[in-house]
XYZ file of C-alpha atoms in Angstrom:
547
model
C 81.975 50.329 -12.483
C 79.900 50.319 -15.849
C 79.964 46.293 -15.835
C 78.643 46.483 -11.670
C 75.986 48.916 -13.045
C 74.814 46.431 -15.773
C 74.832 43.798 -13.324
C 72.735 45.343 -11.307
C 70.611 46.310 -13.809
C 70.637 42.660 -14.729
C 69.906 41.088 -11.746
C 66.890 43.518 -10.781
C 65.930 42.057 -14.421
C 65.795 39.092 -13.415
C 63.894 39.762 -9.867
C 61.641 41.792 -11.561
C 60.810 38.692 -14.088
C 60.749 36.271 -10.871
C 57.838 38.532 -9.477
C 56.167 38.616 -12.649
C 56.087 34.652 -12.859
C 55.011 34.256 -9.050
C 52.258 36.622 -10.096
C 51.191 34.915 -12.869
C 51.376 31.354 -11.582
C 49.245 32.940 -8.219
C 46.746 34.633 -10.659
C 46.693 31.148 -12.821
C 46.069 29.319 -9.839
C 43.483 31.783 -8.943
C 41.859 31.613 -12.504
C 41.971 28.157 -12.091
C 40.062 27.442 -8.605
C 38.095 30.387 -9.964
C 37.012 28.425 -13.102
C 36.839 25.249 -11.046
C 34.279 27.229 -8.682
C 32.364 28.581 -11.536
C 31.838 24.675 -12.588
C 30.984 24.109 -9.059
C 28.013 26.782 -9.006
C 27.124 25.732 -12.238
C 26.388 22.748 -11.304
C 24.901 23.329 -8.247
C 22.743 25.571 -9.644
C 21.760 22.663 -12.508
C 21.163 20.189 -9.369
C 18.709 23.141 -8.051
C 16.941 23.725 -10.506
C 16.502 19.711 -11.547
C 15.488 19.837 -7.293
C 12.813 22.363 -8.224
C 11.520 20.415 -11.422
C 11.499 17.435 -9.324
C 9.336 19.013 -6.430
C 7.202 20.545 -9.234
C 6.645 17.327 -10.903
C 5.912 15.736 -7.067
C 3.662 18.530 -6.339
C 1.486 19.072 -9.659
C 2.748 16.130 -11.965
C 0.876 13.006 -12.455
C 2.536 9.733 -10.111
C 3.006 7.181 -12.546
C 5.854 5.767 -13.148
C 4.616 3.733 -16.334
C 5.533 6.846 -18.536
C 8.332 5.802 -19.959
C 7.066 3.222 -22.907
C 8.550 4.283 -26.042
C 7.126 1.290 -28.530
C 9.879 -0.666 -30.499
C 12.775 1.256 -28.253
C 13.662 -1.703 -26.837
C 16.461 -2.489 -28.570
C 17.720 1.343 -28.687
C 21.359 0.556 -27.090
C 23.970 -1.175 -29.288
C 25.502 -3.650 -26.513
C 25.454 -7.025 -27.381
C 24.324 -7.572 -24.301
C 21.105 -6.220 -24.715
C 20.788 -7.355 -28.282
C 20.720 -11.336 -26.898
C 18.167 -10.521 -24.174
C 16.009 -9.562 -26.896
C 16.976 -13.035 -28.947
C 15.627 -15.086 -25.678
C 12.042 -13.406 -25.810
C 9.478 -15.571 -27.937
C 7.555 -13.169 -30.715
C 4.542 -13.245 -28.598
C 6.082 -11.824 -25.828
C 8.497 -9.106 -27.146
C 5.068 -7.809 -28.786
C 3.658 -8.064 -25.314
C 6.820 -5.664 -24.390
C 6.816 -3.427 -27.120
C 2.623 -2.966 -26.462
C 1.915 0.170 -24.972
C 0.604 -0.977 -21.458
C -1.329 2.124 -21.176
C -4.475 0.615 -23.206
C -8.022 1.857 -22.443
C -9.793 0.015 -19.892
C -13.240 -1.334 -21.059
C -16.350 0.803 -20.033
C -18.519 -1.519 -17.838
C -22.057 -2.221 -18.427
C -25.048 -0.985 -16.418
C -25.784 -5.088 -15.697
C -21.766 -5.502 -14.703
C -22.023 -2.162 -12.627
C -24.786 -3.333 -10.675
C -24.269 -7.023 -10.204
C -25.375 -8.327 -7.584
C -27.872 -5.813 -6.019
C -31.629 -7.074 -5.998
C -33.839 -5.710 -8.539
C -37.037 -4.311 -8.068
C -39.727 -3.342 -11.037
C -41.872 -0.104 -10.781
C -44.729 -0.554 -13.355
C -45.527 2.572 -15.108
C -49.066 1.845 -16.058
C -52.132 3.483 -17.412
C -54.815 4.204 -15.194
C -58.056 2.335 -15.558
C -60.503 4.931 -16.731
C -58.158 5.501 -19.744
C -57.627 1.987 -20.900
C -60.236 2.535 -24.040
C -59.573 2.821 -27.275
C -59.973 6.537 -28.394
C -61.178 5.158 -31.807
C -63.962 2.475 -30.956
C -64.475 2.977 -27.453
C -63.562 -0.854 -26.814
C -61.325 -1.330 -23.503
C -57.863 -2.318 -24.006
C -55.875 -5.268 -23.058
C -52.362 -5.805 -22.000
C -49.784 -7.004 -24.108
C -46.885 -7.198 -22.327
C -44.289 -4.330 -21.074
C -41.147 -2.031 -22.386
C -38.048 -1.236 -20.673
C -37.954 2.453 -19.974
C -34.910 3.189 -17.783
C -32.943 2.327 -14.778
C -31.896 3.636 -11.997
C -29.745 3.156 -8.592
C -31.298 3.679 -5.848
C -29.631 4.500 -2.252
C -31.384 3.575 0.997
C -29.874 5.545 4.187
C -28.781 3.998 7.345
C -31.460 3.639 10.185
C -30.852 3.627 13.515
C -32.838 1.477 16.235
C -32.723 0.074 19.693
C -33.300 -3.408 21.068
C -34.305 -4.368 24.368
C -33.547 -7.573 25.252
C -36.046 -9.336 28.013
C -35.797 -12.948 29.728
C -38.515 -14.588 29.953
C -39.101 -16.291 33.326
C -41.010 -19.546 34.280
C -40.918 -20.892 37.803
C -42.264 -24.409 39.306
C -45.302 -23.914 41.053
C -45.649 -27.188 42.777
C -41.817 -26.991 44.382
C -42.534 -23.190 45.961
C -45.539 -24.822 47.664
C -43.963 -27.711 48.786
C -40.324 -26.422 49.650
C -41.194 -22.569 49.759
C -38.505 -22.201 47.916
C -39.300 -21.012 43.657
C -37.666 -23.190 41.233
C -37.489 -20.480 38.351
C -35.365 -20.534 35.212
C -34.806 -17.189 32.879
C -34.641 -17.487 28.948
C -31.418 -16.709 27.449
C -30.018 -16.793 23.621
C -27.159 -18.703 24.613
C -24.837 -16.066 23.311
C -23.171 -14.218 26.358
C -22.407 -10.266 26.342
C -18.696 -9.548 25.721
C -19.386 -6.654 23.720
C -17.846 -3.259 25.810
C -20.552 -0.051 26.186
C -24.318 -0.796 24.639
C -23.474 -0.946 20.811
C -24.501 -4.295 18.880
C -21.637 -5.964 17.055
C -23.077 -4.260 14.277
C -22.487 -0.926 15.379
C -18.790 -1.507 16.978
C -18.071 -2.552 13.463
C -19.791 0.128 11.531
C -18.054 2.663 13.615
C -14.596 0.708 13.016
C -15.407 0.559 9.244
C -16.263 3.768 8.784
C -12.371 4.923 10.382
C -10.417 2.034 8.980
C -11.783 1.688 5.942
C -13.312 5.063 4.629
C -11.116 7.480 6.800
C -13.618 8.700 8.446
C -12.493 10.800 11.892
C -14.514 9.930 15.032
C -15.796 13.835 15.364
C -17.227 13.386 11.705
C -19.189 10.063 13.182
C -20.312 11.845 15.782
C -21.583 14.431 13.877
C -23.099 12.122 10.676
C -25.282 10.815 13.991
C -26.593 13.752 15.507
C -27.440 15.017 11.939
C -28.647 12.059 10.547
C -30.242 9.917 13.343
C -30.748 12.523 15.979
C -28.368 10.443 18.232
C -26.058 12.506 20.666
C -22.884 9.938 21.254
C -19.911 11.451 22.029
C -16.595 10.962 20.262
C -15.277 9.583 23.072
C -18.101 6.930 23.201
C -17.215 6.271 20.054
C -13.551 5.174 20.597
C -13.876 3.321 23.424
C -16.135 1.174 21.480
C -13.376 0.924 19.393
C -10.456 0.368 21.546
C -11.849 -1.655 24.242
C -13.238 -4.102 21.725
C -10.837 -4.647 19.648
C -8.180 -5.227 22.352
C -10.146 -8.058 24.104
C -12.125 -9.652 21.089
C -9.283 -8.832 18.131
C -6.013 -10.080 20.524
C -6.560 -13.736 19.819
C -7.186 -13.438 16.322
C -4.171 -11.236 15.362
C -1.796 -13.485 17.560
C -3.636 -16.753 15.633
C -2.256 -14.874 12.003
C 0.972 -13.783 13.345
C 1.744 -17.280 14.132
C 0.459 -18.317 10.488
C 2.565 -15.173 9.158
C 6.216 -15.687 10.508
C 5.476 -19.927 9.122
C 6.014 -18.194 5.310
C 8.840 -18.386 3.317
C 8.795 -14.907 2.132
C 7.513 -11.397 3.728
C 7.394 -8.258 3.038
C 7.702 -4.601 5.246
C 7.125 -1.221 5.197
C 7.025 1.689 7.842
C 5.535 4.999 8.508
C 5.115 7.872 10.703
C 2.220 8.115 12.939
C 1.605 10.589 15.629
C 0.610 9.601 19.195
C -0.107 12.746 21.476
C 0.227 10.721 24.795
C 3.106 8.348 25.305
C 4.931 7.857 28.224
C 7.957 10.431 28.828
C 7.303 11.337 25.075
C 6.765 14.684 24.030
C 3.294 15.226 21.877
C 5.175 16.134 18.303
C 7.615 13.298 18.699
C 6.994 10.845 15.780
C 6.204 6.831 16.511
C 5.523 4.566 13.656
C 3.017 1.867 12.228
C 4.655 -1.144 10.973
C 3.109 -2.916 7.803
C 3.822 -6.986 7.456
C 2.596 -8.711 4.076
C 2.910 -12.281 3.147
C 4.235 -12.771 -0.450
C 2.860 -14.362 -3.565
C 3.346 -18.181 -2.570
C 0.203 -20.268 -2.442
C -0.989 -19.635 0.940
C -3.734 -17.459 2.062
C -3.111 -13.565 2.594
C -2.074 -11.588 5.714
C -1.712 -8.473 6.694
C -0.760 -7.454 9.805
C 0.049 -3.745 11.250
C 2.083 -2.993 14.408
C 2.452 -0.143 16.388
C 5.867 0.861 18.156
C 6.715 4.262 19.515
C 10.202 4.167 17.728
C 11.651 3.086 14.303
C 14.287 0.627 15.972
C 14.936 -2.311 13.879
C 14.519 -4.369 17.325
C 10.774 -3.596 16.735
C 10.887 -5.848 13.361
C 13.664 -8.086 14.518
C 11.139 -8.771 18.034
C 7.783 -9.183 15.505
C 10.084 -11.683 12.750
C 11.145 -13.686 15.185
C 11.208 -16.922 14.717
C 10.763 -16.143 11.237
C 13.176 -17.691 8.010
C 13.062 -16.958 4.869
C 13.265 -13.703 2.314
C 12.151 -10.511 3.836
C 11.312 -7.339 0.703
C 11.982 -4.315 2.360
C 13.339 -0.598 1.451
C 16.668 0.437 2.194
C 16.004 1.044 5.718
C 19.369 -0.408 7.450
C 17.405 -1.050 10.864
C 15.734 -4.749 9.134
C 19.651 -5.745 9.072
C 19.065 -6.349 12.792
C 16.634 -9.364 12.212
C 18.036 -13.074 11.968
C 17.880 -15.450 9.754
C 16.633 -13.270 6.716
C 17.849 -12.788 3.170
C 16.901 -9.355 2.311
C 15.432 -8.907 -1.013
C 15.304 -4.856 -2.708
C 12.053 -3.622 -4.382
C 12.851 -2.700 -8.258
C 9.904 -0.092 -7.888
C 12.201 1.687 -6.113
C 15.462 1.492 -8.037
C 12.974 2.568 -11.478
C 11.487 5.303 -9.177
C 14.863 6.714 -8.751
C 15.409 6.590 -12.121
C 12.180 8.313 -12.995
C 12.666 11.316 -10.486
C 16.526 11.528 -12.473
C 14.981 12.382 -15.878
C 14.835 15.916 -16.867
C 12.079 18.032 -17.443
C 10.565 17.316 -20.928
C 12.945 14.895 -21.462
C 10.954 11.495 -21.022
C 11.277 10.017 -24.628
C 14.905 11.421 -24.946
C 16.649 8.215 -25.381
C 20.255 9.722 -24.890
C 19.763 10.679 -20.853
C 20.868 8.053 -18.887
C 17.666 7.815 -16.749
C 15.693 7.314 -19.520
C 17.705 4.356 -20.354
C 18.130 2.891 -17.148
C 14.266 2.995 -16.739
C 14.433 1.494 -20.139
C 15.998 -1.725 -18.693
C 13.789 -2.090 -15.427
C 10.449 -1.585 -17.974
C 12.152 -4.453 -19.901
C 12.027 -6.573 -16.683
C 9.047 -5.174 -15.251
C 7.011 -6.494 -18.701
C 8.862 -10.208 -18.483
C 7.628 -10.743 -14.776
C 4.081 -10.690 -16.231
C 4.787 -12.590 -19.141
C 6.464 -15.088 -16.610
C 3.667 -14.855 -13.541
C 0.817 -15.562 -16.328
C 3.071 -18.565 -18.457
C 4.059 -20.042 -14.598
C 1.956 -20.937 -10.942
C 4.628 -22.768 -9.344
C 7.610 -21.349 -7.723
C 9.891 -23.790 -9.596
C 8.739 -22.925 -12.939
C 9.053 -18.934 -12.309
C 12.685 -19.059 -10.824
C 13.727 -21.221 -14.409
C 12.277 -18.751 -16.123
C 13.850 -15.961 -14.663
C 16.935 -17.324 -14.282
C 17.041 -17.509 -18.747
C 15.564 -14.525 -19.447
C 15.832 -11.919 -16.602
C 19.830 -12.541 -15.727
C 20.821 -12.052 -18.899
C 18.770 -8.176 -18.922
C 20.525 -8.129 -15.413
C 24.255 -8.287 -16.195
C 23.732 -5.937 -19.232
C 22.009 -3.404 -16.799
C 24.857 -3.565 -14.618
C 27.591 -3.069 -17.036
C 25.561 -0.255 -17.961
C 25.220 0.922 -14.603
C 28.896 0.784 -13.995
C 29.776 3.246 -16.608
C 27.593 5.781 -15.637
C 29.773 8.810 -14.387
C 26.974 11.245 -13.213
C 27.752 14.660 -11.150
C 27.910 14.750 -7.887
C 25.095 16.174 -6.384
C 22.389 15.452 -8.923
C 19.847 13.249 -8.831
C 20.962 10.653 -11.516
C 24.079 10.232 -9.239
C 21.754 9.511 -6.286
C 20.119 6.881 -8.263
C 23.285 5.290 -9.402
C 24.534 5.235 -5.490
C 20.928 3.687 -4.231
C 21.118 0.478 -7.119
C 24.320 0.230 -6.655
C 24.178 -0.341 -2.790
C 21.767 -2.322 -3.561
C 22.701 -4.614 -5.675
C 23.326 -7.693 -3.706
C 19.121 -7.424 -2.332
C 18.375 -6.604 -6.177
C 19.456 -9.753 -7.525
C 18.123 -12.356 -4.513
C 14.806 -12.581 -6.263
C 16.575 -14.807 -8.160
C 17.185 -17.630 -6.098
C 13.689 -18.617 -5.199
C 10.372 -18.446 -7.256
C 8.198 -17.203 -3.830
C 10.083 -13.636 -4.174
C 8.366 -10.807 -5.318
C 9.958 -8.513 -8.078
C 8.746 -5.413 -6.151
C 7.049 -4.266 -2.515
C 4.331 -2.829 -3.987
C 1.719 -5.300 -2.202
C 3.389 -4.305 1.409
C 3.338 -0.507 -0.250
C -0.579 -0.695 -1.534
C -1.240 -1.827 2.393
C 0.402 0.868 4.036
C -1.642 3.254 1.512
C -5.072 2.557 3.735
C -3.681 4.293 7.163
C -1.934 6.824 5.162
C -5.075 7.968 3.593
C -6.770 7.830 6.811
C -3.561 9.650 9.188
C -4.376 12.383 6.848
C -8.254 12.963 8.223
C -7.853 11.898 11.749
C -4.304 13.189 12.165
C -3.308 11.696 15.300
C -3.885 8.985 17.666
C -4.424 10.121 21.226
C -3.123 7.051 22.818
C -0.821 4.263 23.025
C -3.784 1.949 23.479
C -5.688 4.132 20.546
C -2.854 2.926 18.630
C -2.659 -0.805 19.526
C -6.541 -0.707 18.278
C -5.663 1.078 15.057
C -3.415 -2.037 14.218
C -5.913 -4.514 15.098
C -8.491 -2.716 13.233
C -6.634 -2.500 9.626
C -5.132 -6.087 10.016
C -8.838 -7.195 10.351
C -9.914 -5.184 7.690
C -7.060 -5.610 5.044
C -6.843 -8.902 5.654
C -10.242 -9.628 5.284
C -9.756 -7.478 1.739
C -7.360 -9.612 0.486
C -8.776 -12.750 1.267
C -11.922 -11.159 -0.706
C -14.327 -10.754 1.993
C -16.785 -7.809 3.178
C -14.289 -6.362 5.364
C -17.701 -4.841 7.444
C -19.561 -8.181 7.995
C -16.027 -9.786 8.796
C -15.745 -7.124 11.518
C -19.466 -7.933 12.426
C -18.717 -11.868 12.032
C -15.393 -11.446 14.721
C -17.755 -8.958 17.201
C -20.653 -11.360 17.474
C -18.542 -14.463 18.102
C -16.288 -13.487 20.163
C -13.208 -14.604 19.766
C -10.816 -15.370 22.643
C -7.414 -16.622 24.047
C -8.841 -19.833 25.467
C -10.125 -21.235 22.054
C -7.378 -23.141 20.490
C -5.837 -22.484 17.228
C -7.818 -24.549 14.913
C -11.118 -22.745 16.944
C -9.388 -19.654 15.846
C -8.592 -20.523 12.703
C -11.728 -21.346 11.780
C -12.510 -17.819 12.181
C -9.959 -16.237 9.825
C -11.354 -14.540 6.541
C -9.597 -17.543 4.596
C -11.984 -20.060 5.557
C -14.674 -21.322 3.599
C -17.207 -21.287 6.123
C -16.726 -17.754 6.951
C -16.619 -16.584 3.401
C -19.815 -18.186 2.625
C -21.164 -16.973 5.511
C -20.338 -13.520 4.998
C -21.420 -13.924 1.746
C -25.219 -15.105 2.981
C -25.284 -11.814 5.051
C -24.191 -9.248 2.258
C -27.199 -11.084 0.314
C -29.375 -10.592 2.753
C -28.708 -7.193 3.801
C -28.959 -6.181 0.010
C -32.741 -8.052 -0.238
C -33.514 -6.286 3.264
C -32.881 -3.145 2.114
C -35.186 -3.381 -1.190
């Protein structure tokens, strides 16, 4: 009975222990996911806050991305890697890397400021009844002149109207004879194509002053009335625009895309743009302006802008067609759907991911990843312009890369492949990008015409960003079309260094159109000679006109 009792006793021991171990495994496992969602919200709450310093530094900071130049940090990691890049740069050009490329530009002088613009001298002389000598009385004579000062003067825009009149001469002797007048009207030889009654010169001013200075049509119409005491509507105003450039700009534009897609290497870029009335669209529903630049091979610039209500990859694949080659573009997956392409990545990028991974005040901490992954691109970054100004042909730069750059590129890798960021931050969105990347990161390698970034296709998109931001919106599909004629007149015409206004001007008052051939057309693009010096002869003569 006594031995039962201990038994008992015994086994509700033993249960009782059981318990207490199921507890205490249930409250370790809850102490456990407890601590593992503490580390959770911890980080989390590191990724918000590096969120918030990144959205601060977006908002308020300065958008660089040359920051990060710590002099003679090159060499800060210990891989031998990294220690052999080093060994293939010359001594001139690792002190070209180590340089800070921040150096002060130098100030211009008044002469370089104003070169160019006619001069005019305002004598500041002595009237006549005081030219005596306050001494002897005996009148004084000139000895020559002393400069004073100098300044710039601006002349405002007039405004004026021409009438144009035939004159008409008929045969005298044939209306007598016949009864019938033989008459014949003067003419200039130069028919009318222009839409509305603007001259060339005022289609283009108006399509300057949006395209190229941002200025919205309502702010034109405005500057007119206020100015000039002219009352023409907004909507004047951009039919000028759109009519014009759809019937005199067509031929041109289709004359450079044909040139365009002939290159060996592109480059694209997209963004939003808001048109209020599209087909079966509703007003807030975004379309987007695509943004085509040739690359750095020997050929003359282009720029061309499209316009397609959606951000399909059939829009690029339909514009690139026929076209072979290397095409820089973001990440965007939608250029995968054009043929025939080897996609190249922009390093800007990668670094800029990099950059927006570095913590707040910690730039020139060399122990954050980010700063030395940014460390590696700078490194690259500074050869490409040792390389572009050693190298002009394409041959010469892909050598060059190949032994200096490749090397830099397998240590950044390894690098890259060790980093073990958290999840969630933005170091560990950088890491994902390059590495996804890293096929279109390395073509640049295998042919001297590639760029090393997309800045150029970037700096050309900057234009109708700037100007979406005054004028919002276009109204129209067709508003639209013209916008992309417009800027590929005008950029282009910047980057072949020509007066983008008296290019507009040139294209207005010689009306292009679709049954000149291509050579006809050709010889109208801001690359040729004849136009440039042409253009040139006007902006001369405007400037002595206006003196």
């Amino acid at each position: 009975m006594t031995s039962s009792a201990k038994d008992l006793q015994f086994r509700e021991l033993k249960d009782t222990i059981s318990e207490l171990n199921k507890t205490n495994r249930a409250l370790l496992e809850t102490i456990t996911a407890l601590n593992k969602r503490i580390a959770e919200m911890a980080q989390e709450h590191d990724n918000q806050k590096e969120q918030i310093d990144f959205l601060t530094k977006k908002l308020f900071g300065r958008s660089s991305e040359k920051d990060i130049n710590i002099p003679g940090q090159l060499n800060l990691f210990n891989e031998a890697e990294v220690c052999q890049d080093l060994a293939l740069l010359a001594k001139d050009e690792l002190e070209a890397a180590v340089a800070p490329s921040s150096q002060r530009k130098k100030k211009a002088t008044m002469e370089e400021r104003f070169k160019g613009l006619p001069i005019s001298e305002v004598l500041l002389d002595i009237p006549e009844d005081k030219r005596i000598c306050d001494k002897c009385g005996t009148p004084l004579v000139k000895v020559g002149k002393t400069f004073v000062r100098r300044e710039f003067c601006y002349v405002p825009a007039k405004g004026k109207v021409i009438e144009y009149y035939s004159v008409n001469y008929k045969c005298p002797v044939c209306e007598e004879t016949n009864g019938i007048p033989y008459i014949i009207k003067g003419s200039d030889g130069h028919p009318h194509m222009l839409h509305g009654m603007a001259s060339a010169s005022t289609v283009a001013w108006v399509m300057y002053q949006k395209y190229s200075n941002c200025m919205p049509l309502y702010r034109m119409e405005s500057d007119l009335k206020l100015q000039l005491g002219i009352d023409i509507g907004r909507a004047t105003l951009a039919n000028w625009v759109i009519s014009n450039a759809s019937d005199l700009f067509t031929p041109i534009y289709d004359m450079m895309h044909c040139r365009f897609i002939a290159h060996t290497f592109i480059m694209a870029d997209e963004t939003p743009v808001q048109v209020l009335k599209e087909p079966d669209r509703r007003a807030e529903t975004r379309s987007f302006m695509w943004v085509y630049h040739t690359g750095e091979d020997d050929g003359p610039p282009i720029i061309l802008y499209k316009y397609s209500e959606t951000r399909s990859g059939s829009n690029a694949s339909d514009f690139l067609k026929g076209f072979k080659g290397y095409l820089m573009c973001d990440g965007y997956s939608g250029y995968n759907k054009v043929p025939n392409i080897i996609r190249t990545s922009c390093w800007a990028h990668a670094r800029r991911y990099l950059i927006d991974a570095i913590p707040k005040g910690k730039k020139d901490d060399l122990t954050q990843p980010s700063v030395q992954g940014v460390m590696y691109i700078n490194k690259l970054f500074t050869l490409e312009d040792v390389i572009h100004s050693k190298h002009k042909d394409t041959d010469g730069i892909k050598e060059e890369r190949l032994q200096k750059e490749k090397p830099i590129l397998e240590a950044f890798w390894s690098w890259l492949e060790m980093q073990d960021p958290a999840k969630g931050s933005r170091m560990y969105k950088a890491v994902i990008y390059i590495a996804g990347h890293k096929e279109t990161l390395m073509n640049y390698l295998k042919d001297g015409h590639c760029s090393f970034t997309n800045n150029a296709s970037e700096r050309s998109v900057k234009p109708f960003v700037m100007g979406r931001k005054n004028w919002l919106f276009a109204d129209t599909p067709n508003g639209a079309d013209a916008s992309a004629m417009c800027y590929s007149m005008i950029e282009t015409a910047k980057a072949n260094g020509v007066n983008p206004y008296y290019y507009l001007c040139y294209l207005l008052e010689h009306c292009p159109n679709s049954q000149m051939t291509d050579d006809e057309l050709g010889s109208m693009a801001p690359w040729n000679k004849d136009v440039q010096d042409h253009i040139q002869r006007q902006t001369e003569e405007a400037q002595r006109s206006s003196t």
